[in-house]
PDB file of C-alpha atoms in Angstrom:
ATOM      1  CA  GLN A1125      14.064  19.100   4.082  1.00 62.00           C
ATOM      2  CA  SER A1126      15.187  15.366   5.774  1.00 77.00           C
ATOM      3  CA  ALA A1127      12.760  12.850   5.290  1.00 87.00           C
ATOM      4  CA  LEU A1128      11.103  11.963   9.118  1.00 95.00           C
ATOM      5  CA  THR A1129      12.611   8.578  10.353  1.00 97.00           C
ATOM      6  CA  GLN A1130      10.422   5.579  10.458  1.00 97.00           C
ATOM      7  CA  PRO A1131      11.776   2.154  11.522  1.00 97.00           C
ATOM      8  CA  ALA A1132      11.844  -0.267   8.423  1.00 97.00           C
ATOM      9  CA  SER A1133       9.828  -2.878   9.669  1.00 97.00           C
ATOM     10  CA  VAL A1134       7.807  -3.847  12.498  1.00 98.00           C
ATOM     11  CA  SER A1135       5.824  -7.040  12.970  1.00 97.00           C
ATOM     12  CA  GLY A1136       3.215  -8.366  15.600  1.00 97.00           C
ATOM     13  CA  SER A1137       0.804 -11.413  15.834  1.00 97.00           C
ATOM     14  CA  PRO A1138      -3.232 -11.193  15.198  1.00 97.00           C
ATOM     15  CA  GLY A1139      -4.804  -9.626  18.545  1.00 97.00           C
ATOM     16  CA  GLN A1140      -1.347  -7.909  19.364  1.00 97.00           C
ATOM     17  CA  SER A1141      -0.626  -4.066  19.360  1.00 97.00           C
ATOM     18  CA  ILE A1142       2.030  -2.376  17.640  1.00 98.00           C
ATOM     19  CA  THR A1143       3.742   1.203  17.386  1.00 98.00           C
ATOM     20  CA  ILE A1144       5.706   2.722  14.505  1.00 98.00           C
ATOM     21  CA  SER A1145       7.440   5.904  15.475  1.00 98.00           C
ATOM     22  CA  CYS A1146       7.950   8.770  13.437  1.00 98.00           C
ATOM     23  CA  THR A1147      10.742  11.079  14.404  1.00 97.00           C
ATOM     24  CA  GLY A1148      11.378  14.389  13.198  1.00 95.00           C
ATOM     25  CA  THR A1149      13.167  17.764  14.478  1.00 93.00           C
ATOM     26  CA  SER A1150      11.308  20.792  16.061  1.00 92.00           C
ATOM     27  CA  SER A1151      10.994  22.361  12.387  1.00 91.00           C
ATOM     28  CA  ASP A1152       8.377  19.820  11.791  1.00 93.00           C
ATOM     29  CA  VAL A1153       6.720  17.303  13.812  1.00 95.00           C
ATOM     30  CA  GLY A1154       7.879  19.133  17.189  1.00 95.00           C
ATOM     31  CA  SER A1155       6.209  22.254  16.071  1.00 93.00           C
ATOM     32  CA  TYR A1156       3.107  21.686  14.418  1.00 94.00           C
ATOM     33  CA  ASN A1157       0.124  19.423  15.268  1.00 95.00           C
ATOM     34  CA  LEU A1158       0.055  18.580  11.608  1.00 95.00           C
ATOM     35  CA  VAL A1159       1.054  14.897  11.502  1.00 96.00           C
ATOM     36  CA  SER A1160      -0.638  12.443   8.942  1.00 97.00           C
ATOM     37  CA  TRP A1161      -0.395   8.365   8.676  1.00 98.00           C
ATOM     38  CA  TYR A1162      -1.289   6.529   5.350  1.00 98.00           C
ATOM     39  CA  GLN A1163      -1.660   2.807   4.862  1.00 98.00           C
ATOM     40  CA  GLN A1164      -0.409   1.653   1.787  1.00 98.00           C
ATOM     41  CA  HIS A1165      -1.083  -2.079   0.320  1.00 98.00           C
ATOM     42  CA  PRO A1166       1.161  -3.252  -2.780  1.00 96.00           C
ATOM     43  CA  GLY A1167       0.093  -1.501  -5.784  1.00 96.00           C
ATOM     44  CA  LYS A1168      -2.595   0.671  -4.167  1.00 97.00           C
ATOM     45  CA  ALA A1169      -2.600   4.401  -3.771  1.00 98.00           C
ATOM     46  CA  PRO A1170      -1.845   5.541  -0.156  1.00 98.00           C
ATOM     47  CA  LYS A1171      -4.936   5.763   2.487  1.00 98.00           C
ATOM     48  CA  LEU A1172      -4.953   8.117   4.929  1.00 97.00           C
ATOM     49  CA  MET A1173      -5.563   6.641   8.681  1.00 98.00           C
ATOM     50  CA  ILE A1174      -4.884   9.590  10.902  1.00 98.00           C
ATOM     51  CA  TYR A1175      -4.662  13.409  10.612  1.00 97.00           C
ATOM     52  CA  GLU A1176      -3.840  16.293  12.845  1.00 96.00           C
ATOM     53  CA  VAL A1177      -2.004  13.724  15.032  1.00 97.00           C
ATOM     54  CA  ASN A1178      -4.655  11.883  16.447  1.00 97.00           C
ATOM     55  CA  LYS A1179      -7.918  12.194  14.136  1.00 97.00           C
ATOM     56  CA  ARG A1180      -9.266   9.379  12.389  1.00 97.00           C
ATOM     57  CA  PRO A1181     -11.435  10.124   8.884  1.00 95.00           C
ATOM     58  CA  SER A1182     -14.821   8.627   8.754  1.00 95.00           C
ATOM     59  CA  GLY A1183     -14.527   4.934   7.837  1.00 95.00           C
ATOM     60  CA  VAL A1184     -11.354   4.541   9.543  1.00 97.00           C
ATOM     61  CA  SER A1185     -11.101   1.476  12.342  1.00 97.00           C
ATOM     62  CA  ASN A1186     -10.661   2.953  15.707  1.00 96.00           C
ATOM     63  CA  ARG A1187      -7.947   0.169  16.252  1.00 98.00           C
ATOM     64  CA  PHE A1188      -5.738   2.890  14.517  1.00 98.00           C
ATOM     65  CA  SER A1189      -4.765   5.758  17.032  1.00 98.00           C
ATOM     66  CA  GLY A1190      -2.030   8.537  16.868  1.00 98.00           C
ATOM     67  CA  SER A1191      -0.135  10.822  19.363  1.00 97.00           C
ATOM     68  CA  LYS A1192       3.048  12.796  19.488  1.00 98.00           C
ATOM     69  CA  SER A1193       5.434  13.761  22.041  1.00 97.00           C
ATOM     70  CA  GLY A1194       8.170  15.993  21.498  1.00 97.00           C
ATOM     71  CA  ASN A1195       9.526  15.672  18.027  1.00 97.00           C
ATOM     72  CA  THR A1196       8.155  12.053  17.623  1.00 98.00           C
ATOM     73  CA  ALA A1197       4.895  11.035  16.458  1.00 98.00           C
ATOM     74  CA  SER A1198       3.516   7.509  16.842  1.00 98.00           C
ATOM     75  CA  LEU A1199       0.720   5.295  15.354  1.00 98.00           C
ATOM     76  CA  THR A1200      -0.651   2.471  17.390  1.00 98.00           C
ATOM     77  CA  ILE A1201      -2.342  -0.177  15.681  1.00 98.00           C
ATOM     78  CA  SER A1202      -4.461  -2.435  18.307  1.00 98.00           C
ATOM     79  CA  GLY A1203      -6.063  -5.892  17.446  1.00 97.00           C
ATOM     80  CA  LEU A1204      -3.851  -6.565  14.610  1.00 97.00           C
ATOM     81  CA  GLN A1205      -5.571  -8.053  11.462  1.00 97.00           C
ATOM     82  CA  ALA A1206      -4.297  -9.893   8.834  1.00 97.00           C
ATOM     83  CA  GLU A1207      -5.270  -6.991   6.350  1.00 97.00           C
ATOM     84  CA  ASP A1208      -3.217  -4.287   8.498  1.00 98.00           C
ATOM     85  CA  GLU A1209      -0.434  -6.161   6.768  1.00 98.00           C
ATOM     86  CA  ALA A1210       0.796  -2.990   4.774  1.00 98.00           C
ATOM     87  CA  ASP A1211       3.190   0.075   4.418  1.00 98.00           C
ATOM     88  CA  TYR A1212       2.983   2.854   6.830  1.00 98.00           C
ATOM     89  CA  TYR A1213       3.894   6.426   6.179  1.00 98.00           C
ATOM     90  CA  CYS A1214       3.803   9.356   8.314  1.00 98.00           C
ATOM     91  CA  CYS A1215       3.912  13.083   6.968  1.00 96.00           C
ATOM     92  CA  SER A1216       4.196  16.271   8.760  1.00 95.00           C
ATOM     93  CA  TYR A1217       3.844  19.684   7.687  1.00 92.00           C
ATOM     94  CA  ALA A1218       7.170  21.698   7.870  1.00 89.00           C
ATOM     95  CA  GLY A1219       6.737  25.350   7.562  1.00 85.00           C
ATOM     96  CA  SER A1220       8.540  27.056   5.106  1.00 76.00           C
ATOM     97  CA  SER A1221       9.266  23.510   3.025  1.00 74.00           C
ATOM     98  CA  PRO A1222       5.543  22.488   3.968  1.00 80.00           C
ATOM     99  CA  ARG A1223       5.704  18.952   3.609  1.00 89.00           C
ATOM    100  CA  VAL A1224       7.819  15.994   4.374  1.00 93.00           C
ATOM    101  CA  PHE A1225       7.094  12.069   4.513  1.00 95.00           C
ATOM    102  CA  GLY A1226       8.762   9.078   6.596  1.00 97.00           C
ATOM    103  CA  GLY A1227      10.772   6.777   4.672  1.00 96.00           C
ATOM    104  CA  GLY A1228       7.988   4.047   5.288  1.00 97.00           C
ATOM    105  CA  THR A1229       7.332   1.121   7.876  1.00 98.00           C
ATOM    106  CA  LYS A1230       6.796  -1.989   6.719  1.00 98.00           C
ATOM    107  CA  LEU A1231       4.089  -4.178   8.847  1.00 98.00           C
ATOM    108  CA  THR A1232       4.032  -7.568   8.860  1.00 97.00           C
ATOM    109  CA  VAL A1233       1.274 -10.007  10.635  1.00 97.00           C
ATOM    110  CA  LEU A1234       3.018 -13.048  11.635  1.00 94.00           C
TER     111      LEU A1234
ATOM    112  CA  GLN B 736     -17.460  11.113  -3.803  1.00 92.00           C
ATOM    113  CA  VAL B 737     -14.228  12.948  -4.898  1.00 95.00           C
ATOM    114  CA  GLN B 738     -12.343  10.651  -7.399  1.00 97.00           C
ATOM    115  CA  LEU B 739      -8.853  11.897  -9.057  1.00 98.00           C
ATOM    116  CA  GLN B 740      -7.590  10.435 -12.215  1.00 98.00           C
ATOM    117  CA  GLU B 741      -4.155  10.797 -13.508  1.00 98.00           C
ATOM    118  CA  SER B 742      -3.188  11.030 -17.102  1.00 98.00           C
ATOM    119  CA  GLY B 743      -0.168  11.489 -19.545  1.00 96.00           C
ATOM    120  CA  PRO B 744       2.687   9.521 -21.057  1.00 97.00           C
ATOM    121  CA  GLY B 745       3.945   6.596 -19.393  1.00 96.00           C
ATOM    122  CA  LEU B 746       7.827   7.029 -20.933  1.00 98.00           C
ATOM    123  CA  VAL B 747       9.667   9.958 -21.241  1.00 98.00           C
ATOM    124  CA  LYS B 748      12.988  10.418 -22.403  1.00 98.00           C
ATOM    125  CA  PRO B 749      16.225  11.708 -20.397  1.00 97.00           C
ATOM    126  CA  SER B 750      16.422  15.494 -20.695  1.00 97.00           C
ATOM    127  CA  GLU B 751      12.721  16.060 -21.647  1.00 98.00           C
ATOM    128  CA  THR B 752       9.865  17.241 -19.665  1.00 98.00           C
ATOM    129  CA  LEU B 753       7.393  14.678 -18.009  1.00 98.00           C
ATOM    130  CA  SER B 754       3.865  16.344 -18.446  1.00 98.00           C
ATOM    131  CA  LEU B 755       0.860  14.824 -16.199  1.00 98.00           C
ATOM    132  CA  THR B 756      -2.864  15.780 -15.476  1.00 98.00           C
ATOM    133  CA  CYS B 757      -4.901  15.074 -12.930  1.00 98.00           C
ATOM    134  CA  THR B 758      -8.878  15.563 -13.733  1.00 98.00           C
ATOM    135  CA  VAL B 759     -11.222  15.744 -10.763  1.00 97.00           C
ATOM    136  CA  SER B 760     -14.369  14.342 -10.130  1.00 96.00           C
ATOM    137  CA  GLY B 761     -17.055  14.652  -7.419  1.00 95.00           C
ATOM    138  CA  GLY B 762     -15.346  17.769  -6.503  1.00 93.00           C
ATOM    139  CA  SER B 763     -14.245  21.016  -7.499  1.00 93.00           C
ATOM    140  CA  VAL B 764     -10.559  22.741  -7.928  1.00 93.00           C
ATOM    141  CA  SER B 765     -12.126  25.820  -7.165  1.00 92.00           C
ATOM    142  CA  SER B 766     -12.755  25.132  -3.470  1.00 87.00           C
ATOM    143  CA  GLY B 767     -10.983  27.551  -1.461  1.00 87.00           C
ATOM    144  CA  SER B 768     -10.692  24.509   1.414  1.00 90.00           C
ATOM    145  CA  TYR B 769      -8.710  22.523  -0.420  1.00 94.00           C
ATOM    146  CA  TYR B 770      -5.306  22.264  -2.555  1.00 94.00           C
ATOM    147  CA  TRP B 771      -4.047  19.967  -4.819  1.00 96.00           C
ATOM    148  CA  SER B 772      -0.998  18.033  -4.508  1.00 96.00           C
ATOM    149  CA  TRP B 773       1.309  15.686  -6.396  1.00 98.00           C
ATOM    150  CA  ILE B 774       3.356  13.132  -5.119  1.00 97.00           C
ATOM    151  CA  ARG B 775       5.909  10.468  -6.087  1.00 98.00           C
ATOM    152  CA  GLN B 776       7.076   6.912  -5.540  1.00 98.00           C
ATOM    153  CA  PRO B 777      10.020   5.355  -7.076  1.00 97.00           C
ATOM    154  CA  PRO B 778       9.494   1.461  -7.532  1.00 96.00           C
ATOM    155  CA  GLY B 779      10.430   0.025  -4.330  1.00 95.00           C
ATOM    156  CA  LYS B 780      10.641   3.382  -2.389  1.00 96.00           C
ATOM    157  CA  GLY B 781       8.983   5.481  -0.170  1.00 96.00           C
ATOM    158  CA  LEU B 782       6.532   8.821  -1.063  1.00 96.00           C
ATOM    159  CA  GLU B 783       8.275  11.784  -2.126  1.00 95.00           C
ATOM    160  CA  TRP B 784       5.983  15.405  -1.902  1.00 94.00           C
ATOM    161  CA  ILE B 785       6.326  17.518  -5.088  1.00 96.00           C
ATOM    162  CA  GLY B 786       4.224  20.116  -4.255  1.00 95.00           C
ATOM    163  CA  TYR B 787       0.575  21.589  -4.372  1.00 95.00           C
ATOM    164  CA  ILE B 788      -1.394  24.204  -5.808  1.00 95.00           C
ATOM    165  CA  TYR B 789      -4.296  26.324  -4.479  1.00 92.00           C
ATOM    166  CA  TYR B 790      -7.152  27.356  -6.834  1.00 86.00           C
ATOM    167  CA  SER B 791      -5.906  30.953  -6.864  1.00 88.00           C
ATOM    168  CA  GLY B 792      -2.499  29.507  -8.819  1.00 90.00           C
ATOM    169  CA  SER B 793      -0.567  29.770  -5.296  1.00 92.00           C
ATOM    170  CA  THR B 794       2.020  26.987  -5.441  1.00 94.00           C
ATOM    171  CA  ASN B 795       4.274  25.470  -2.812  1.00 93.00           C
ATOM    172  CA  TYR B 796       7.152  23.125  -3.977  1.00 94.00           C
ATOM    173  CA  ASN B 797       9.684  20.701  -2.674  1.00 93.00           C
ATOM    174  CA  PRO B 798      12.777  22.946  -2.398  1.00 92.00           C
ATOM    175  CA  SER B 799      14.947  19.551  -3.880  1.00 93.00           C
ATOM    176  CA  LEU B 800      12.850  19.772  -7.100  1.00 95.00           C
ATOM    177  CA  LYS B 801      11.515  23.384  -7.309  1.00 95.00           C
ATOM    178  CA  SER B 802      14.261  24.206 -10.126  1.00 96.00           C
ATOM    179  CA  ARG B 803      12.440  21.664 -12.332  1.00 98.00           C
ATOM    180  CA  VAL B 804       8.850  21.745 -11.390  1.00 98.00           C
ATOM    181  CA  THR B 805       5.512  23.699 -12.153  1.00 98.00           C
ATOM    182  CA  ILE B 806       1.950  22.678 -11.346  1.00 97.00           C
ATOM    183  CA  SER B 807      -0.781  24.828 -12.625  1.00 96.00           C
ATOM    184  CA  VAL B 808      -4.426  24.780 -12.627  1.00 95.00           C
ATOM    185  CA  ASP B 809      -6.986  24.798 -15.044  1.00 93.00           C
ATOM    186  CA  THR B 810     -10.896  25.745 -12.913  1.00 92.00           C
ATOM    187  CA  SER B 811     -12.670  25.292 -16.150  1.00 94.00           C
ATOM    188  CA  LYS B 812     -11.438  21.539 -17.019  1.00 96.00           C
ATOM    189  CA  ASN B 813     -11.645  21.011 -13.312  1.00 96.00           C
ATOM    190  CA  GLN B 814      -7.573  19.819 -13.697  1.00 96.00           C
ATOM    191  CA  PHE B 815      -4.277  20.167 -12.445  1.00 97.00           C
ATOM    192  CA  SER B 816      -1.064  19.655 -14.083  1.00 98.00           C
ATOM    193  CA  LEU B 817       2.495  18.545 -13.414  1.00 98.00           C
ATOM    194  CA  LYS B 818       5.407  19.792 -15.237  1.00 98.00           C
ATOM    195  CA  LEU B 819       9.174  18.418 -14.406  1.00 98.00           C
ATOM    196  CA  ARG B 820      11.680  19.373 -16.507  1.00 98.00           C
ATOM    197  CA  SER B 821      15.271  17.599 -17.605  1.00 98.00           C
ATOM    198  CA  VAL B 822      13.898  14.662 -16.361  1.00 98.00           C
ATOM    199  CA  THR B 823      16.512  11.367 -15.643  1.00 98.00           C
ATOM    200  CA  ALA B 824      16.376   7.983 -14.689  1.00 97.00           C
ATOM    201  CA  ALA B 825      15.934   9.034 -11.010  1.00 98.00           C
ATOM    202  CA  ASP B 826      12.661  10.584 -11.548  1.00 98.00           C
ATOM    203  CA  THR B 827      11.261   7.232 -13.003  1.00 98.00           C
ATOM    204  CA  ALA B 828       8.049   6.505 -10.197  1.00 98.00           C
ATOM    205  CA  VAL B 829       4.396   6.157  -9.896  1.00 98.00           C
ATOM    206  CA  TYR B 830       3.160   9.622  -9.622  1.00 98.00           C
ATOM    207  CA  TYR B 831      -0.007  10.267  -7.433  1.00 98.00           C
ATOM    208  CA  CYS B 832      -2.160  13.300  -7.489  1.00 98.00           C
ATOM    209  CA  ALA B 833      -4.130  14.030  -4.309  1.00 97.00           C
ATOM    210  CA  ARG B 834      -6.652  16.506  -2.466  1.00 96.00           C
ATOM    211  CA  GLY B 835      -4.963  18.174   0.180  1.00 93.00           C
ATOM    212  CA  SER B 836      -6.915  19.906   3.125  1.00 92.00           C
ATOM    213  CA  VAL B 837      -5.950  23.522   3.590  1.00 88.00           C
ATOM    214  CA  ASP B 838      -6.617  23.697   7.675  1.00 85.00           C
ATOM    215  CA  GLY B 839      -5.162  20.085   8.445  1.00 82.00           C
ATOM    216  CA  ASP B 840      -2.583  19.610   5.748  1.00 87.00           C
ATOM    217  CA  TYR B 841      -3.194  15.974   4.563  1.00 93.00           C
ATOM    218  CA  ASP B 842      -4.404  14.237   1.693  1.00 94.00           C
ATOM    219  CA  ASP B 843      -7.709  12.989   1.805  1.00 95.00           C
ATOM    220  CA  TYR B 844      -8.449  11.660  -1.758  1.00 97.00           C
ATOM    221  CA  TRP B 845      -5.922  10.190  -3.939  1.00 98.00           C
ATOM    222  CA  GLY B 846      -5.735   9.297  -7.582  1.00 98.00           C
ATOM    223  CA  GLN B 847      -4.520   5.503  -8.287  1.00 98.00           C
ATOM    224  CA  GLY B 848      -1.402   6.667  -9.479  1.00 98.00           C
ATOM    225  CA  THR B 849       0.582   6.528 -13.054  1.00 98.00           C
ATOM    226  CA  LEU B 850       3.868   5.002 -13.550  1.00 98.00           C
ATOM    227  CA  VAL B 851       6.112   7.281 -15.423  1.00 98.00           C
ATOM    228  CA  THR B 852       9.362   5.736 -16.896  1.00 98.00           C
ATOM    229  CA  VAL B 853      12.346   7.733 -18.059  1.00 98.00           C
ATOM    230  CA  SER B 854      14.387   6.162 -20.510  1.00 97.00           C
ATOM    231  CA  SER B 855      15.900   6.283 -24.084  1.00 95.00           C
TER     232      SER B 855
END
């Protein structure tokens, strides 16, 4: 069970859009529409931002969106705001080894 | 509003057993719609899924930890627990409990986390 691959860091200016990729395999991301994304601010617990690839929980801004193509899922944040600066983790269902997280991406808002 | 709270020793000696409990309020661990997870995060590192339990007692564990982990549920106390045996310094982490959706396989409510340090 290997971790999903995310870029270590991404950055963008306020108002811009950024995309964070999450690459898995045909055993996890590629086989199931069960990818979720979590936002984590320093010293805080993770917060669910996207589930089932592209669904937003109640209360999450529509500036956050998710998608998937093949073995790669993506999180897009539009209209970047200072408060979006955080670590982001993807997670996928993986069948017999049910859960695997990505290594995390640090988003810096310039 | 569902709330989860981890509790347990913050310091464990090497080779001993780490034991944590998660108390759930505003919801029931007996609900068939959810499972109850443990996730950990070593200092400065990423998230690692440990495992989860269903109200019936059915469990699923991370293969890399399976030989050392036991997750149990106490429906009478609305709690679930984690035991990790034979710990080493590599098990030092913030441990989170969370509620997971059975249908969508995501964790929608998390505890605040508790730091467990393994040291003599």
